């Protein structure tokens, strides 16, 4: 019974890892990440001086950091899923290797975002 559950779970995970929905969610995550990076600015810069108070700027900055952390966790989970389902074969493509490098650098930077 446990073996049957395990096999069914493996099929579901394989379908999810290869699905268009996960691919679209990843593309949406990339777009959101670009927007978050574009919105980031220093308090002393020209856009930063437009904030009426430090607390509003701090809140805005906290939303940006939280969004970056959430995206980092999503991309790490996606990579773990694909490596778990496809194994080492996932790394054969050049874009997949780039994905591993980018997610790895992002994972390394996550603790410094706090």
PDB file of C-alpha atoms in Angstrom:
ATOM      1  CA  UNK A   1       0.000   0.000   0.000  1.00  0.00           C
ATOM      2  CA  UNK A   2       2.808   2.395   0.842  1.00  0.00           C
ATOM      3  CA  UNK A   3       4.614   1.390  -2.341  1.00  0.00           C
ATOM      4  CA  UNK A   4       1.505   2.151  -4.395  1.00  0.00           C
ATOM      5  CA  UNK A   5       1.199   5.589  -2.744  1.00  0.00           C
ATOM      6  CA  UNK A   6       4.906   6.227  -3.414  1.00  0.00           C
ATOM      7  CA  UNK A   7       4.563   5.294  -7.091  1.00  0.00           C
ATOM      8  CA  UNK A   8       1.483   7.478  -7.536  1.00  0.00           C
ATOM      9  CA  UNK A   9       3.255  10.386  -5.843  1.00  0.00           C
ATOM     10  CA  UNK A  10       6.237   9.933  -8.154  1.00  0.00           C
ATOM     11  CA  UNK A  11       3.985  10.115 -11.208  1.00  0.00           C
ATOM     12  CA  UNK A  12       2.311  13.263  -9.900  1.00  0.00           C
ATOM     13  CA  UNK A  13       5.654  14.892  -9.162  1.00  0.00           C
ATOM     14  CA  UNK A  14       6.939  13.936 -12.616  1.00  0.00           C
ATOM     15  CA  UNK A  15       3.867  15.479 -14.237  1.00  0.00           C
ATOM     16  CA  UNK A  16       4.255  18.629 -12.126  1.00  0.00           C
ATOM     17  CA  UNK A  17       7.978  18.983 -12.899  1.00  0.00           C
ATOM     18  CA  UNK A  18       7.320  18.712 -16.637  1.00  0.00           C
ATOM     19  CA  UNK A  19       4.129  20.785 -16.663  1.00  0.00           C
ATOM     20  CA  UNK A  20       3.501  24.009 -18.513  1.00  0.00           C
ATOM     21  CA  UNK A  21       1.961  25.402 -15.331  1.00  0.00           C
ATOM     22  CA  UNK A  22       5.281  25.180 -13.466  1.00  0.00           C
ATOM     23  CA  UNK A  23       7.074  26.674 -16.457  1.00  0.00           C
ATOM     24  CA  UNK A  24       4.629  29.596 -16.535  1.00  0.00           C
ATOM     25  CA  UNK A  25       4.900  30.070 -12.766  1.00  0.00           C
ATOM     26  CA  UNK A  26       8.682  30.216 -13.146  1.00  0.00           C
ATOM     27  CA  UNK A  27       8.429  32.823 -15.900  1.00  0.00           C
ATOM     28  CA  UNK A  28       6.034  34.854 -13.762  1.00  0.00           C
ATOM     29  CA  UNK A  29       8.488  34.578 -10.876  1.00  0.00           C
ATOM     30  CA  UNK A  30      11.285  35.857 -13.089  1.00  0.00           C
ATOM     31  CA  UNK A  31       9.166  38.835 -14.173  1.00  0.00           C
ATOM     32  CA  UNK A  32       8.197  39.637 -10.576  1.00  0.00           C
ATOM     33  CA  UNK A  33      11.866  39.373  -9.581  1.00  0.00           C
ATOM     34  CA  UNK A  34      12.834  41.843 -12.303  1.00  0.00           C
ATOM     35  CA  UNK A  35      10.171  44.266 -11.084  1.00  0.00           C
ATOM     36  CA  UNK A  36      11.366  43.902  -7.487  1.00  0.00           C
ATOM     37  CA  UNK A  37      14.950  44.572  -8.530  1.00  0.00           C
ATOM     38  CA  UNK A  38      13.920  47.581 -10.604  1.00  0.00           C
ATOM     39  CA  UNK A  39      11.955  49.040  -7.678  1.00  0.00           C
ATOM     40  CA  UNK A  40      14.862  48.744  -5.265  1.00  0.00           C
ATOM     41  CA  UNK A  41      16.605  52.016  -4.421  1.00  0.00           C
ATOM     42  CA  UNK A  42      18.601  53.643  -1.656  1.00  0.00           C
ATOM     43  CA  UNK A  43      16.941  56.043   0.774  1.00  0.00           C
ATOM     44  CA  UNK A  44      19.485  58.735  -0.121  1.00  0.00           C
ATOM     45  CA  UNK A  45      18.874  58.454  -3.889  1.00  0.00           C
ATOM     46  CA  UNK A  46      16.486  60.734  -5.785  1.00  0.00           C
ATOM     47  CA  UNK A  47      13.591  58.219  -5.676  1.00  0.00           C
ATOM     48  CA  UNK A  48      14.388  57.489  -2.029  1.00  0.00           C
ATOM     49  CA  UNK A  49      14.081  61.129  -1.046  1.00  0.00           C
ATOM     50  CA  UNK A  50      10.518  61.195  -2.395  1.00  0.00           C
ATOM     51  CA  UNK A  51       9.318  59.040   0.530  1.00  0.00           C
ATOM     52  CA  UNK A  52       7.592  61.249   3.088  1.00  0.00           C
ATOM     53  CA  UNK A  53       8.943  59.326   6.086  1.00  0.00           C
ATOM     54  CA  UNK A  54      11.563  56.771   6.978  1.00  0.00           C
ATOM     55  CA  UNK A  55       8.934  54.342   8.254  1.00  0.00           C
ATOM     56  CA  UNK A  56       7.136  54.267   4.894  1.00  0.00           C
ATOM     57  CA  UNK A  57      10.414  53.648   3.114  1.00  0.00           C
ATOM     58  CA  UNK A  58      11.310  50.887   5.600  1.00  0.00           C
ATOM     59  CA  UNK A  59       7.934  49.220   4.994  1.00  0.00           C
ATOM     60  CA  UNK A  60       8.422  49.393   1.239  1.00  0.00           C
ATOM     61  CA  UNK A  61      11.928  47.967   1.579  1.00  0.00           C
ATOM     62  CA  UNK A  62      10.605  45.143   3.790  1.00  0.00           C
ATOM     63  CA  UNK A  63       8.076  44.212   1.083  1.00  0.00           C
ATOM     64  CA  UNK A  64      10.862  44.092  -1.506  1.00  0.00           C
ATOM     65  CA  UNK A  65      13.052  41.917   0.716  1.00  0.00           C
ATOM     66  CA  UNK A  66      10.125  39.631   1.562  1.00  0.00           C
ATOM     67  CA  UNK A  67       9.289  39.247  -2.111  1.00  0.00           C
ATOM     68  CA  UNK A  68      12.889  38.391  -2.969  1.00  0.00           C
ATOM     69  CA  UNK A  69      13.014  35.801  -0.179  1.00  0.00           C
ATOM     70  CA  UNK A  70       9.715  34.239  -1.311  1.00  0.00           C
ATOM     71  CA  UNK A  71      10.947  34.054  -4.907  1.00  0.00           C
ATOM     72  CA  UNK A  72      14.247  32.534  -3.786  1.00  0.00           C
ATOM     73  CA  UNK A  73      12.419  29.834  -1.851  1.00  0.00           C
ATOM     74  CA  UNK A  74      10.135  29.150  -4.829  1.00  0.00           C
ATOM     75  CA  UNK A  75      13.070  28.777  -7.221  1.00  0.00           C
ATOM     76  CA  UNK A  76      14.952  26.524  -4.778  1.00  0.00           C
ATOM     77  CA  UNK A  77      11.849  24.326  -4.427  1.00  0.00           C
ATOM     78  CA  UNK A  78      11.476  24.185  -8.211  1.00  0.00           C
ATOM     79  CA  UNK A  79      15.113  23.173  -8.610  1.00  0.00           C
ATOM     80  CA  UNK A  80      14.816  20.541  -5.862  1.00  0.00           C
ATOM     81  CA  UNK A  81      11.691  19.131  -7.523  1.00  0.00           C
ATOM     82  CA  UNK A  82      13.326  18.899 -10.936  1.00  0.00           C
ATOM     83  CA  UNK A  83      16.547  17.404  -9.575  1.00  0.00           C
ATOM     84  CA  UNK A  84      14.534  14.935  -7.521  1.00  0.00           C
ATOM     85  CA  UNK A  85      12.380  13.875 -10.453  1.00  0.00           C
ATOM     86  CA  UNK A  86      14.863  13.957 -13.333  1.00  0.00           C
ATOM     87  CA  UNK A  87      18.076  13.330 -11.397  1.00  0.00           C
ATOM     88  CA  UNK A  88      21.445  14.229 -12.832  1.00  0.00           C
ATOM     89  CA  UNK A  89      19.980  14.173 -16.367  1.00  0.00           C
ATOM     90  CA  UNK A  90      18.390  17.533 -15.564  1.00  0.00           C
ATOM     91  CA  UNK A  91      21.850  19.123 -15.604  1.00  0.00           C
ATOM     92  CA  UNK A  92      22.709  18.084 -19.177  1.00  0.00           C
ATOM     93  CA  UNK A  93      21.293  21.219 -20.805  1.00  0.00           C
ATOM     94  CA  UNK A  94      23.146  24.552 -20.733  1.00  0.00           C
ATOM     95  CA  UNK A  95      20.094  26.480 -19.511  1.00  0.00           C
ATOM     96  CA  UNK A  96      19.543  23.981 -16.719  1.00  0.00           C
ATOM     97  CA  UNK A  97      23.150  24.458 -15.591  1.00  0.00           C
ATOM     98  CA  UNK A  98      22.613  28.207 -15.651  1.00  0.00           C
ATOM     99  CA  UNK A  99      19.477  27.679 -13.574  1.00  0.00           C
ATOM    100  CA  UNK A 100      21.500  25.763 -10.961  1.00  0.00           C
ATOM    101  CA  UNK A 101      24.137  28.504 -10.823  1.00  0.00           C
ATOM    102  CA  UNK A 102      21.600  31.334 -10.519  1.00  0.00           C
ATOM    103  CA  UNK A 103      19.544  29.543  -7.857  1.00  0.00           C
ATOM    104  CA  UNK A 104      22.730  28.591  -6.014  1.00  0.00           C
ATOM    105  CA  UNK A 105      23.951  32.195  -5.919  1.00  0.00           C
ATOM    106  CA  UNK A 106      20.488  33.314  -4.810  1.00  0.00           C
ATOM    107  CA  UNK A 107      20.450  30.703  -2.049  1.00  0.00           C
ATOM    108  CA  UNK A 108      23.887  31.873  -0.907  1.00  0.00           C
ATOM    109  CA  UNK A 109      22.630  35.485  -0.722  1.00  0.00           C
ATOM    110  CA  UNK A 110      19.339  34.724   1.065  1.00  0.00           C
ATOM    111  CA  UNK A 111      20.717  34.907   4.620  1.00  0.00           C
ATOM    112  CA  UNK A 112      22.266  38.322   3.945  1.00  0.00           C
ATOM    113  CA  UNK A 113      18.859  39.768   2.977  1.00  0.00           C
ATOM    114  CA  UNK A 114      17.605  39.932   6.576  1.00  0.00           C
TER     115      UNK A 114
END
